[in-house]
C-alpha positions as protocol buffer text, in pm:
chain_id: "A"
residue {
  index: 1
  type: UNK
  ca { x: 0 y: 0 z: 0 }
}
residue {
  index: 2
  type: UNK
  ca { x: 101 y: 362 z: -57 }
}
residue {
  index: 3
  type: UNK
  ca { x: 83 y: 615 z: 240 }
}
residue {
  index: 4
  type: UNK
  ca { x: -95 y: 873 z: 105 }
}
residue {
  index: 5
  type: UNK
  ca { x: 98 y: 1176 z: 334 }
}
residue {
  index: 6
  type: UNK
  ca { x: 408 y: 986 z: 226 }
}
residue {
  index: 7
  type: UNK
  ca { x: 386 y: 1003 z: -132 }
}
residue {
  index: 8
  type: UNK
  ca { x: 756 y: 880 z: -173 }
}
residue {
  index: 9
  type: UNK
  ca { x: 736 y: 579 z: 42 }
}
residue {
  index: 10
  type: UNK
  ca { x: 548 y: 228 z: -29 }
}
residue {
  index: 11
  type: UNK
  ca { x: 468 y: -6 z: 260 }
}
residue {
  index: 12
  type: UNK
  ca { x: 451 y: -395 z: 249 }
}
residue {
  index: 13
  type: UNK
  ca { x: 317 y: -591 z: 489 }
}
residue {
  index: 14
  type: UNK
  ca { x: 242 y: -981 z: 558 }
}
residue {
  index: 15
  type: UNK
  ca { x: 325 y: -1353 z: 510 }
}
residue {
  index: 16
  type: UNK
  ca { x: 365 y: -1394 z: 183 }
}
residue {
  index: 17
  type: UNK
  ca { x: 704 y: -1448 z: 63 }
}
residue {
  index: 18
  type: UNK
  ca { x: 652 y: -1447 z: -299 }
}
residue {
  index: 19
  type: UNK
  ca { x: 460 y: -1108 z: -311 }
}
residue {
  index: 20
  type: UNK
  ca { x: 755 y: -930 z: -35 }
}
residue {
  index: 21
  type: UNK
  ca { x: 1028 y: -1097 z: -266 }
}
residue {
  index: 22
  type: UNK
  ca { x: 875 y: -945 z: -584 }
}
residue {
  index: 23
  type: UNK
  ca { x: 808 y: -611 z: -394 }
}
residue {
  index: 24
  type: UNK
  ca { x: 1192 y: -602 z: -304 }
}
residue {
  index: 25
  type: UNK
  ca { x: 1309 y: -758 z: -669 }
}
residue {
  index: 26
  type: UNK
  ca { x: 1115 y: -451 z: -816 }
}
residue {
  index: 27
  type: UNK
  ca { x: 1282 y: -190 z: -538 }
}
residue {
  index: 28
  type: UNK
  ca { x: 1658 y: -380 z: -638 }
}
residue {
  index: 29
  type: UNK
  ca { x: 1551 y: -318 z: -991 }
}
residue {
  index: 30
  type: UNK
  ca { x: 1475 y: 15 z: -1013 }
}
residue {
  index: 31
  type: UNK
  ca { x: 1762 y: 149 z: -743 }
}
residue {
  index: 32
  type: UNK
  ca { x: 1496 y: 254 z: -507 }
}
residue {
  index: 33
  type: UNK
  ca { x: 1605 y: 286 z: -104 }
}
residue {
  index: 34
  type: UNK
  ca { x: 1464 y: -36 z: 46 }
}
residue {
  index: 35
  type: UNK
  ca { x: 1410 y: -126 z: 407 }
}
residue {
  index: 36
  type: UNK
  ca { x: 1355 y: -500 z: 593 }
}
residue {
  index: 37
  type: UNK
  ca { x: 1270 y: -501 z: 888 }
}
residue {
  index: 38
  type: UNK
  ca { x: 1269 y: -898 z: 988 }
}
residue {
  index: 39
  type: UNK
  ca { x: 1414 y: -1171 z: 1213 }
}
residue {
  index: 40
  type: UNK
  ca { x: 1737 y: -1273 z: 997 }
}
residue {
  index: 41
  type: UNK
  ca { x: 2079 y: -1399 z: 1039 }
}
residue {
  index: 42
  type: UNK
  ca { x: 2341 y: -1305 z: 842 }
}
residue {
  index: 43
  type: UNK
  ca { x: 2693 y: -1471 z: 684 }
}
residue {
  index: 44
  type: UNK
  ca { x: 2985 y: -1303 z: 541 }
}
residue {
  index: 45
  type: UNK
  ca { x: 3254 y: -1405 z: 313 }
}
residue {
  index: 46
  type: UNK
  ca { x: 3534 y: -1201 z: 136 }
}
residue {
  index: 47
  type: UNK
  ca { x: 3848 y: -1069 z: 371 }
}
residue {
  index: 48
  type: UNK
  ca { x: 3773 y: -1261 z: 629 }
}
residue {
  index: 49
  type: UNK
  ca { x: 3472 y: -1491 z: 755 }
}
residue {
  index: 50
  type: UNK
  ca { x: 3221 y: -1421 z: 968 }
}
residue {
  index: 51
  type: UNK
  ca { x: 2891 y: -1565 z: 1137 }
}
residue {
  index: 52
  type: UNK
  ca { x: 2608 y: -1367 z: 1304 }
}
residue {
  index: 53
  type: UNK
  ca { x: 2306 y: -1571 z: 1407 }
}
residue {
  index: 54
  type: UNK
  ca { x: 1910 y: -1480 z: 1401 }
}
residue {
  index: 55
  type: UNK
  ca { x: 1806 y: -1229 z: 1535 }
}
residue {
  index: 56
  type: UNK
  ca { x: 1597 y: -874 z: 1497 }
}
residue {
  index: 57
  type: UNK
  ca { x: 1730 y: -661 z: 1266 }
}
residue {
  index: 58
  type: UNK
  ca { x: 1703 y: -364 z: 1027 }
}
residue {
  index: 59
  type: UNK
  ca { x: 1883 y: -400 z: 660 }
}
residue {
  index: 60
  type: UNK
  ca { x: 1875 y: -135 z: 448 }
}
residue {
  index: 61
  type: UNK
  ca { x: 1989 y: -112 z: 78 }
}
residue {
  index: 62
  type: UNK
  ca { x: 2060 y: 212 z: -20 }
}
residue {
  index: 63
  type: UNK
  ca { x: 2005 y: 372 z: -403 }
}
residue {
  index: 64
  type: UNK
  ca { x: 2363 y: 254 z: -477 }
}
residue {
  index: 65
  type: UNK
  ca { x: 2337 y: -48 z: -386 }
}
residue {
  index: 66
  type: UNK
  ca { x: 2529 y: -30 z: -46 }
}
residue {
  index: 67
  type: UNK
  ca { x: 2384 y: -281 z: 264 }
}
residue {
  index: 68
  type: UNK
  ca { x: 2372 y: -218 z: 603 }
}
residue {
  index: 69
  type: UNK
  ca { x: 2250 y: -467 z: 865 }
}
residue {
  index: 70
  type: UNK
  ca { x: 2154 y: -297 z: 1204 }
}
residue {
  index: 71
  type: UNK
  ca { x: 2097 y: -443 z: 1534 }
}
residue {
  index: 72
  type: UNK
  ca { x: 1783 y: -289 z: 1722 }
}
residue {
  index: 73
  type: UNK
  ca { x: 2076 y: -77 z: 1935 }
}
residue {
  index: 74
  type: UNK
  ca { x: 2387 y: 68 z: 1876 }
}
residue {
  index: 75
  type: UNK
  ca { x: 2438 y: 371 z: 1584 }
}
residue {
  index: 76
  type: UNK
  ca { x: 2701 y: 152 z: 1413 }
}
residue {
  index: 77
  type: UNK
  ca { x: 2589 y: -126 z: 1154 }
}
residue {
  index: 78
  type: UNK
  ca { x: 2675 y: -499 z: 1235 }
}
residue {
  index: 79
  type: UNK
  ca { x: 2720 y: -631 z: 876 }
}
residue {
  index: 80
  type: UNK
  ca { x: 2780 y: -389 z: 582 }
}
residue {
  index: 81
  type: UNK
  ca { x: 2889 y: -412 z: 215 }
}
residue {
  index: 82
  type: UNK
  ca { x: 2973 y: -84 z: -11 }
}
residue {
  index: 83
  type: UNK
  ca { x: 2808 y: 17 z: -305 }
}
residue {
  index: 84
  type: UNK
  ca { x: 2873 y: -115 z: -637 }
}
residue {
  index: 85
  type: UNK
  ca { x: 2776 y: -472 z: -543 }
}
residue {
  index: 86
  type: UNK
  ca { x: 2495 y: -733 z: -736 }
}
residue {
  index: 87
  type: UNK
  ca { x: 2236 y: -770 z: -497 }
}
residue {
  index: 88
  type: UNK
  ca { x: 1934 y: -1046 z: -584 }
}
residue {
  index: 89
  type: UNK
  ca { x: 1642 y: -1181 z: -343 }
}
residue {
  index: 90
  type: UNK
  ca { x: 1505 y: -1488 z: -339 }
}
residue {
  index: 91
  type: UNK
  ca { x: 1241 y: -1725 z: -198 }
}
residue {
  index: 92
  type: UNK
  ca { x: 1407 y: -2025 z: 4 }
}
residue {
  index: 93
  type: UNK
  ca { x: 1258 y: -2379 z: 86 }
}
residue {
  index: 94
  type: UNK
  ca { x: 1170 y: -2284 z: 432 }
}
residue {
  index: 95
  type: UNK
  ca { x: 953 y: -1994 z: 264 }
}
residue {
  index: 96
  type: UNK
  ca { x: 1168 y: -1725 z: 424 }
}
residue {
  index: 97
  type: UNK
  ca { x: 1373 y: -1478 z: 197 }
}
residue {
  index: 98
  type: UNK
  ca { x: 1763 y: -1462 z: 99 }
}
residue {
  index: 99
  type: UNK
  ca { x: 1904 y: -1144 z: 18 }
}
residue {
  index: 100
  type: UNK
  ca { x: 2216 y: -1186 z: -169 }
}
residue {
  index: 101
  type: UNK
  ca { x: 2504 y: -883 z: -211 }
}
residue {
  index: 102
  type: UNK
  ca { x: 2806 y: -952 z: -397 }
}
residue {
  index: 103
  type: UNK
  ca { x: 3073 y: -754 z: -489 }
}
residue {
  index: 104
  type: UNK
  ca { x: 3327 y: -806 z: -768 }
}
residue {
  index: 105
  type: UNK
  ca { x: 3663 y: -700 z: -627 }
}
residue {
  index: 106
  type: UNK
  ca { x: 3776 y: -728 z: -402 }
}
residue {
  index: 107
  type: UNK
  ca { x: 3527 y: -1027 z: -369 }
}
residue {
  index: 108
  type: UNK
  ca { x: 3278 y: -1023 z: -97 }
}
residue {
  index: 109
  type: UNK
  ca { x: 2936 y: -1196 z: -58 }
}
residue {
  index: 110
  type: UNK
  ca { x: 2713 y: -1064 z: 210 }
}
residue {
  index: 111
  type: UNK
  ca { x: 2432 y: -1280 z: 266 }
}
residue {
  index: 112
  type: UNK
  ca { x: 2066 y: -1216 z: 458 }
}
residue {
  index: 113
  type: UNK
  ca { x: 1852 y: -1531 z: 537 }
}
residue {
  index: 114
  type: UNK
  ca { x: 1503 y: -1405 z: 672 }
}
residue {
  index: 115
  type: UNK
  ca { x: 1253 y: -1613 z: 878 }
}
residue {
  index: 116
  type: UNK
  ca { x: 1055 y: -1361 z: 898 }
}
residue {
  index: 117
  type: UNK
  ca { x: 963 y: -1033 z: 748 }
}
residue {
  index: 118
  type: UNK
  ca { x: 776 y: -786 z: 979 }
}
residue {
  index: 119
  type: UNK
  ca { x: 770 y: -514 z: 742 }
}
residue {
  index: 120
  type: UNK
  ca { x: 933 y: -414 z: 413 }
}
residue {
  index: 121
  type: UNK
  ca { x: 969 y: -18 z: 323 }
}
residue {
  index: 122
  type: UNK
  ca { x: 1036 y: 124 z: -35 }
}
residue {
  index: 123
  type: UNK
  ca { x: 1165 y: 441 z: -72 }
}
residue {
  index: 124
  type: UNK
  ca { x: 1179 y: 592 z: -456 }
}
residue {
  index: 125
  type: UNK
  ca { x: 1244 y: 941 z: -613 }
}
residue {
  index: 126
  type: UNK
  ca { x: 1465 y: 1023 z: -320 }
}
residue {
  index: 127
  type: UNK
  ca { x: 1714 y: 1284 z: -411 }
}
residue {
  index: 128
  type: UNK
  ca { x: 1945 y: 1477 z: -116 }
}
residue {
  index: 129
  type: UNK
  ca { x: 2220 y: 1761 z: -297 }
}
residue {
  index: 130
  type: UNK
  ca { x: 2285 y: 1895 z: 43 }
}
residue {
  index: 131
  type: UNK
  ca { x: 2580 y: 1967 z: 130 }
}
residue {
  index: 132
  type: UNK
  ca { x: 2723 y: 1783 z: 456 }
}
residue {
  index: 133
  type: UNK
  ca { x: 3006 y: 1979 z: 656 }
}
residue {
  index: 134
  type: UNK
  ca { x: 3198 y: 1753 z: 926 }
}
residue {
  index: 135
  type: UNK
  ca { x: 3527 y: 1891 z: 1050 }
}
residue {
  index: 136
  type: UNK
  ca { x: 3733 y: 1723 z: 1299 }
}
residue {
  index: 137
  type: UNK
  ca { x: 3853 y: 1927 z: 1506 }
}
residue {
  index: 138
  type: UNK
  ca { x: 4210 y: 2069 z: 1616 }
}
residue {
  index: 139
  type: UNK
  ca { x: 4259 y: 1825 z: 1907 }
}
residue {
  index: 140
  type: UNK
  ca { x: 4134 y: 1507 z: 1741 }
}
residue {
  index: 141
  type: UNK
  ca { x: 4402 y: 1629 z: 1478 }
}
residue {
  index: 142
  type: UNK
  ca { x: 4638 y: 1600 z: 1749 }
}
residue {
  index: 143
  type: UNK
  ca { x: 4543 y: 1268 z: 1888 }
}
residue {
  index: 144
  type: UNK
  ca { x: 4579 y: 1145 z: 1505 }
}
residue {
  index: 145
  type: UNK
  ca { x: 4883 y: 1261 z: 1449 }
}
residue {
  index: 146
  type: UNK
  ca { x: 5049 y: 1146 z: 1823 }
}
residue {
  index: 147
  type: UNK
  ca { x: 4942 y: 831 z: 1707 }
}
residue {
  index: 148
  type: UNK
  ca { x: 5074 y: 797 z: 1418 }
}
residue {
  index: 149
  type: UNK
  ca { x: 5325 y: 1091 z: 1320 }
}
residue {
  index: 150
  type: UNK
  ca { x: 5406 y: 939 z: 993 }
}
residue {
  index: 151
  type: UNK
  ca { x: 5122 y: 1099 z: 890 }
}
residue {
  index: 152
  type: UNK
  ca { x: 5305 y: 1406 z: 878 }
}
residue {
  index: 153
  type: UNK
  ca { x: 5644 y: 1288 z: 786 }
}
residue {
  index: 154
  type: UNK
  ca { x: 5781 y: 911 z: 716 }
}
residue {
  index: 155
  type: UNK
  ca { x: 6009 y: 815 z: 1043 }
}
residue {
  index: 156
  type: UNK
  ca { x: 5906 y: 1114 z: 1227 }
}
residue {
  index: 157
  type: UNK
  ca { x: 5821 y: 1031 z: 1628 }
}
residue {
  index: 158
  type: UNK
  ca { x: 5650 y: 1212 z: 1865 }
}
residue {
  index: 159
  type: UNK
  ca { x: 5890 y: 1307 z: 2204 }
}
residue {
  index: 160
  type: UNK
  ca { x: 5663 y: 1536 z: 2403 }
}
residue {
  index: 161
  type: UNK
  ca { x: 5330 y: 1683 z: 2320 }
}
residue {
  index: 162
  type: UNK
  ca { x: 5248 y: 2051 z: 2395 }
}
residue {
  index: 163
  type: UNK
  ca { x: 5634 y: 2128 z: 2447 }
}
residue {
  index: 164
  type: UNK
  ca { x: 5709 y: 2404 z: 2670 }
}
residue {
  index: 165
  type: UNK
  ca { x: 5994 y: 2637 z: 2488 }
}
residue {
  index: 166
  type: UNK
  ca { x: 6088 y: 2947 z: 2693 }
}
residue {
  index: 167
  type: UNK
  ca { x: 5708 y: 3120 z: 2741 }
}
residue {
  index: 168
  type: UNK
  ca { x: 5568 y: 2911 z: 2458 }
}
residue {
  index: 169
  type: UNK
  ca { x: 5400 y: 2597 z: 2401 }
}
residue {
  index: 170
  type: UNK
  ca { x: 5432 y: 2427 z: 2044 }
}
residue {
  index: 171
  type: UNK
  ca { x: 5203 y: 2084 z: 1989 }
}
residue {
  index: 172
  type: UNK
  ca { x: 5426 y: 1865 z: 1903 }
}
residue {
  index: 173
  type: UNK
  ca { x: 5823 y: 1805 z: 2023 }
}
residue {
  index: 174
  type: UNK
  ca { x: 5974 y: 1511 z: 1752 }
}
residue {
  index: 175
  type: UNK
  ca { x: 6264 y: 1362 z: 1617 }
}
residue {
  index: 176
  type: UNK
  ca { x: 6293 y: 1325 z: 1240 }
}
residue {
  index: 177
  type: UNK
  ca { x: 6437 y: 1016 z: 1108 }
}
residue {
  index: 178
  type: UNK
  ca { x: 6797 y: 1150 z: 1098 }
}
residue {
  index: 179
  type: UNK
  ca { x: 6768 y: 1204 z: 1497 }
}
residue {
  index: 180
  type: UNK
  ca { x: 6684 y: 1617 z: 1413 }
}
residue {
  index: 181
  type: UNK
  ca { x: 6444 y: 1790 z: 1626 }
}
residue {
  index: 182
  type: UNK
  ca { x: 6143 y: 1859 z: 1477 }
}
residue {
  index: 183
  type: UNK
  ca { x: 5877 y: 2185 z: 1633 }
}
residue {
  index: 184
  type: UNK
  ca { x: 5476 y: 2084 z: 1480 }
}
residue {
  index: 185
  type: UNK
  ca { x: 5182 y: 2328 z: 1485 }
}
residue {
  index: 186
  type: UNK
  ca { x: 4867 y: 2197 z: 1376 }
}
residue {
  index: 187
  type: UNK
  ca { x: 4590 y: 2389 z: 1275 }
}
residue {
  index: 188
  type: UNK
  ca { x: 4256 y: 2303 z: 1174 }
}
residue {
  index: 189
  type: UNK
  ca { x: 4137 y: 2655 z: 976 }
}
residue {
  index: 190
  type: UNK
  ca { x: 4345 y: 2788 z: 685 }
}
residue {
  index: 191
  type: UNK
  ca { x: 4682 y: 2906 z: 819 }
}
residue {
  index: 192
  type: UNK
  ca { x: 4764 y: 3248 z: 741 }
}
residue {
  index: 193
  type: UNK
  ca { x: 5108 y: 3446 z: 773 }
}
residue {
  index: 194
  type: UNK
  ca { x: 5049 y: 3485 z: 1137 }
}
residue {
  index: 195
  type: UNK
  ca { x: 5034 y: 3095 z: 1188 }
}
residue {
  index: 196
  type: UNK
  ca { x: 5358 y: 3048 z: 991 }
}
residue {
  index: 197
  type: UNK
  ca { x: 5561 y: 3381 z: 1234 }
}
residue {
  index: 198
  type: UNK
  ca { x: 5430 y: 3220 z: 1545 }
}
residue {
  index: 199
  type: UNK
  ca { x: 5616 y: 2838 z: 1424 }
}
residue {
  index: 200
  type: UNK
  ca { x: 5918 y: 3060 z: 1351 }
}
residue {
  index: 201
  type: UNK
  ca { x: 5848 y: 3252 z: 1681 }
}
residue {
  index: 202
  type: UNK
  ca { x: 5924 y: 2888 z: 1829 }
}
residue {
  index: 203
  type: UNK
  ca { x: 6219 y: 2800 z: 1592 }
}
residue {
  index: 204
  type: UNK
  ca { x: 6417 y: 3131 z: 1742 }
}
residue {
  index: 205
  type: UNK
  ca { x: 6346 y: 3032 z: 2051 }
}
residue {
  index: 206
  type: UNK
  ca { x: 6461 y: 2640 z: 2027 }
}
residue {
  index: 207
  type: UNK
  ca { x: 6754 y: 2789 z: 1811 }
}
residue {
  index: 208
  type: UNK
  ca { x: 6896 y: 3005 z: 2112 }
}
residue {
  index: 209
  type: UNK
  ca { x: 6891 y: 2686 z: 2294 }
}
residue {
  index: 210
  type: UNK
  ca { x: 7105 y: 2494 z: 2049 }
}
residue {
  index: 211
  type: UNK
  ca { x: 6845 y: 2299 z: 1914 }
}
residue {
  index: 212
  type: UNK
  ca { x: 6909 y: 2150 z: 1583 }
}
residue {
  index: 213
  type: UNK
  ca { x: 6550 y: 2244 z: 1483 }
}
residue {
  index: 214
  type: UNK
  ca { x: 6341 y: 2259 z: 1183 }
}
residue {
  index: 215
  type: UNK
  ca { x: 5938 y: 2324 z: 1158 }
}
residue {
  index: 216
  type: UNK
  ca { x: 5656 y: 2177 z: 1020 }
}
residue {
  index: 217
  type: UNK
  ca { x: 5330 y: 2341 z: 976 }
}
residue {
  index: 218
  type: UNK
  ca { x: 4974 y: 2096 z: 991 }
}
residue {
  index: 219
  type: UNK
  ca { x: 4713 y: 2281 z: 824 }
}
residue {
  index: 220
  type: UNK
  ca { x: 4361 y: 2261 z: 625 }
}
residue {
  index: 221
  type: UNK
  ca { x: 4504 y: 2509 z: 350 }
}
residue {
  index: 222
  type: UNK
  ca { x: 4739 y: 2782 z: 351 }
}
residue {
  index: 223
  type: UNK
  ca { x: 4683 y: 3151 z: 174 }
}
residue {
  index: 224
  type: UNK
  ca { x: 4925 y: 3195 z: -47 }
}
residue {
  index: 225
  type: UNK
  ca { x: 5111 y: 3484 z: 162 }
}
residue {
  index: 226
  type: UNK
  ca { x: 5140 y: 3181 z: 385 }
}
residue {
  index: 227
  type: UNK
  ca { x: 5347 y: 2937 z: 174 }
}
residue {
  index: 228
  type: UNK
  ca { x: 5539 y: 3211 z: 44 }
}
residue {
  index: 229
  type: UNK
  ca { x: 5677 y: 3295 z: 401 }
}
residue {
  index: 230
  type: UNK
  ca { x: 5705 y: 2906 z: 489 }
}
residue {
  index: 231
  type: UNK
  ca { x: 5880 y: 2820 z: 225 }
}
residue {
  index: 232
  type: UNK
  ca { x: 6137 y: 3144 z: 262 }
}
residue {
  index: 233
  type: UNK
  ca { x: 6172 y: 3068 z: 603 }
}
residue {
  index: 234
  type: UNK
  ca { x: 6253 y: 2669 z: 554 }
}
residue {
  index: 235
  type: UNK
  ca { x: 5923 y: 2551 z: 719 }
}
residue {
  index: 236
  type: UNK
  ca { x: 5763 y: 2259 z: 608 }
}
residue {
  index: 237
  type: UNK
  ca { x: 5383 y: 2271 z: 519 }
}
residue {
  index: 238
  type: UNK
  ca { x: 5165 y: 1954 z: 544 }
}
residue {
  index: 239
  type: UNK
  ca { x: 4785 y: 1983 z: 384 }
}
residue {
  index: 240
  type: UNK
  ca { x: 4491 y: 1823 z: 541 }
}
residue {
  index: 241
  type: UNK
  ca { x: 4164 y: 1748 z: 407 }
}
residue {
  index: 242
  type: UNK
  ca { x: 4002 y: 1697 z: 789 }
}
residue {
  index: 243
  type: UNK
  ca { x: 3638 y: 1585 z: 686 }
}
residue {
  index: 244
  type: UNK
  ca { x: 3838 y: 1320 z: 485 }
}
residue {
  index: 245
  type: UNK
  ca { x: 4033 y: 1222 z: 741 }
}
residue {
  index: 246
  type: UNK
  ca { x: 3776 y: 1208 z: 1016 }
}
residue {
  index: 247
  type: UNK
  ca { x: 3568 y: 981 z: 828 }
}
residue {
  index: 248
  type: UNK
  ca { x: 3833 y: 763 z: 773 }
}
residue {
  index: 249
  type: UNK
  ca { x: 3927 y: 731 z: 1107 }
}
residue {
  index: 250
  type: UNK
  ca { x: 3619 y: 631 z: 1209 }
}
residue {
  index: 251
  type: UNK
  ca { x: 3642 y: 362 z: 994 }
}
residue {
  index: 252
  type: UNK
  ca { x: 3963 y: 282 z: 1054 }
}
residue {
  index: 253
  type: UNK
  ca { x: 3919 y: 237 z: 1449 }
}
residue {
  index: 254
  type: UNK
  ca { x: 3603 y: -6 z: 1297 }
}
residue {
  index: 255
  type: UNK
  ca { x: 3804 y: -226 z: 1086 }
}
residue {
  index: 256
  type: UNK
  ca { x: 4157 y: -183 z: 1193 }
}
residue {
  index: 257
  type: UNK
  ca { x: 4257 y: -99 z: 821 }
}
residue {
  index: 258
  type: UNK
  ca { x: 4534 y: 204 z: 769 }
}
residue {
  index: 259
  type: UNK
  ca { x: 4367 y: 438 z: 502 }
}
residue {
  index: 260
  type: UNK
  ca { x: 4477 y: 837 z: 651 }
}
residue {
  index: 261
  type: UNK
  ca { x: 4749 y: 861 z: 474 }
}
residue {
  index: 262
  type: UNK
  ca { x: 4646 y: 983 z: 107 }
}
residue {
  index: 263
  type: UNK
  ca { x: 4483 y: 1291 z: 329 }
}
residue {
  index: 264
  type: UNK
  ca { x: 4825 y: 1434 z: 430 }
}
residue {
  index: 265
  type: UNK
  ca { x: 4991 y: 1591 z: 193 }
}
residue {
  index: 266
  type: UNK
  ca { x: 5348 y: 1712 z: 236 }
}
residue {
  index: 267
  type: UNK
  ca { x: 5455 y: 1989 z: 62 }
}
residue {
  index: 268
  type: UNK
  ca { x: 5807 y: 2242 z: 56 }
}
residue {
  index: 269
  type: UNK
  ca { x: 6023 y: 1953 z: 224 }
}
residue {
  index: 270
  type: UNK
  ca { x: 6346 y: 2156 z: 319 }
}
């Protein structure tokens, strides 16, 4: 049925597997958002194995053809599979349903046996051209990077965090991979000539204490007054994209996979 004050959204209801497999077929088909809500369990094979038995769930199939499987709790999905996969539905001999992704490489099959469908929810015409703006912000940069500095520079390692030099305080203390000492400012706004004087501010300072020292500068962007100065005054910029990277993060604290590192970009190495 059709809710009439929901004119994008069709509803299907009841015990009969054929007609909910041929409602979800037709969704599949035409790349419209589809919903299951249902008793399921759910098998996955690509990777690495893995084996989550029945239980009440939520699986959604999104326009592109990416799967979630959600528990009744928790914000984070159970099972997934990204876009770009085959997806079919079937009709198994116990009467329940099979939904079937697959994707082609790297090979993954992601597989959803229902007992029991409570409720099936098709979503079609749905468009969404806003813009989403996530930043992460200056001190999650800083946890990244303490954790792992190569982000910044290969065989750079973090001594001290929020060094004290004379009256100042720089973020980051290292030691390059020659054994040099290394002064890091991280910002996470567009770093402007006054960002790059207070690094060198720092660089004086650890200079008048015999410091071997050079600088590197963590930033979103830089104006272009900005990497003019840094690169007359020998200070090394590094460009972030930090939506990028916080989204990656998240999913690399999920799945344990390293994926940061196309996000840094070094730049004016002296």
């Amino acid at each position: 049925m059709v809710v009439d004050d929901l004119k994008k959204i069709d509803i299907a209801t009841g015990s009969e597997a054929d007609k909910l497999a041929a409602t979800i077929k037709n969704a599949l088909d035409k790349k419209h958002l589809l919903v299951i809500i249902g008793r399921c369990s759910v098998d996955y094979e690509g990777r690495g194995k893995s084996r989550l038995e029945s239980g009440d769930r939520i699986v959604i199939v999104k326009q592109d053809g990416s799967v979630l499987v959600h528990r009744p709790v928790g914000f984070a999905p159970v099972n997934w599979q990204p876009g770009s996969a085959r997806i079919t539905i079937r009709v198994t001999g116990g009467r329940g349903l099979e939904l079937v992704s697959v994707r082609a490489s790297p090979r993954e099959i992601l597989r959803v046996v229902f007992e029991d469908v409570y409720i099936v929810i098709v979503g079609f015409g749905l468009s969404d051209a806003g813009e989403f703006t996530m930043y992460v912000d200056e001190e999650e940069l800083k946890n990244i990077i303490e954790k792992e500095p190569s982000l910044v520079e290969e065989g750079l390692r973090i001594v001290e965090r929020e060094y004290r030099i004379g009256d100042f305080y720089v973020d980051f203390y290292a030691k390059d991979k020659m054994n040099n000492d290394v002064l890091i400012e991280v910002k996470d706004e567009k770093a402007g000539v006054g960002s790059v004087v207070q690094l060198y501010k720092y660089l004086l300072e650890a200079q008048r204490r015999n410091m071997k020292v050079r600088g590197i500068l963590v930033s979103v962007g830089f104006s272009r007054e900005a990497a003019m100065l840094a690169e007359k005054l020998g200070i090394k910029r590094v460009e972030i994209n930090p939506k990028e990277i916080y989204a990656k993060y998240i999913e690399e604290k999920r799945t344990g996979e390293k994926s940061l590192e196309r996000f840094f970009s070094g730049k004016n190495d002296n």
